Each structure stands twice: as C-alpha cells, then as structure tokens.
C-alpha positions as MATLAB code, in Angstrom:
seq = 'XXXXXXXXXXXXXXXXX';
ca = [
     -19.457  -81.367   29.640;
     -16.505  -83.454   30.724;
     -17.105  -85.626   33.745;
     -14.558  -87.074   36.144;
     -14.780  -90.547   34.632;
     -14.672  -90.910   30.883;
     -15.801  -93.823   28.744;
     -12.319  -95.311   29.042;
     -13.019  -96.113   32.681;
     -16.583  -97.465   32.753;
     -20.041  -96.110   32.258;
     -20.030  -94.770   35.797;
     -20.178  -91.188   34.581;
     -21.147  -91.333   30.904;
     -21.017  -87.611   30.270;
     -18.207  -87.599   27.731;
     -18.777  -90.216   25.069;
];
C-alpha cells in the first residue's frame, strides 16, 4: 500500500516504509 506521503517526506503517512 503506497500512501501519498512516503518516508522521505515525514511520518505523516507512514504506509510505505
């Protein structure tokens, strides 16, 4: 599951670590 925000942004949407 790939979220809108990845771990490169912040842990706003940690769904793709």
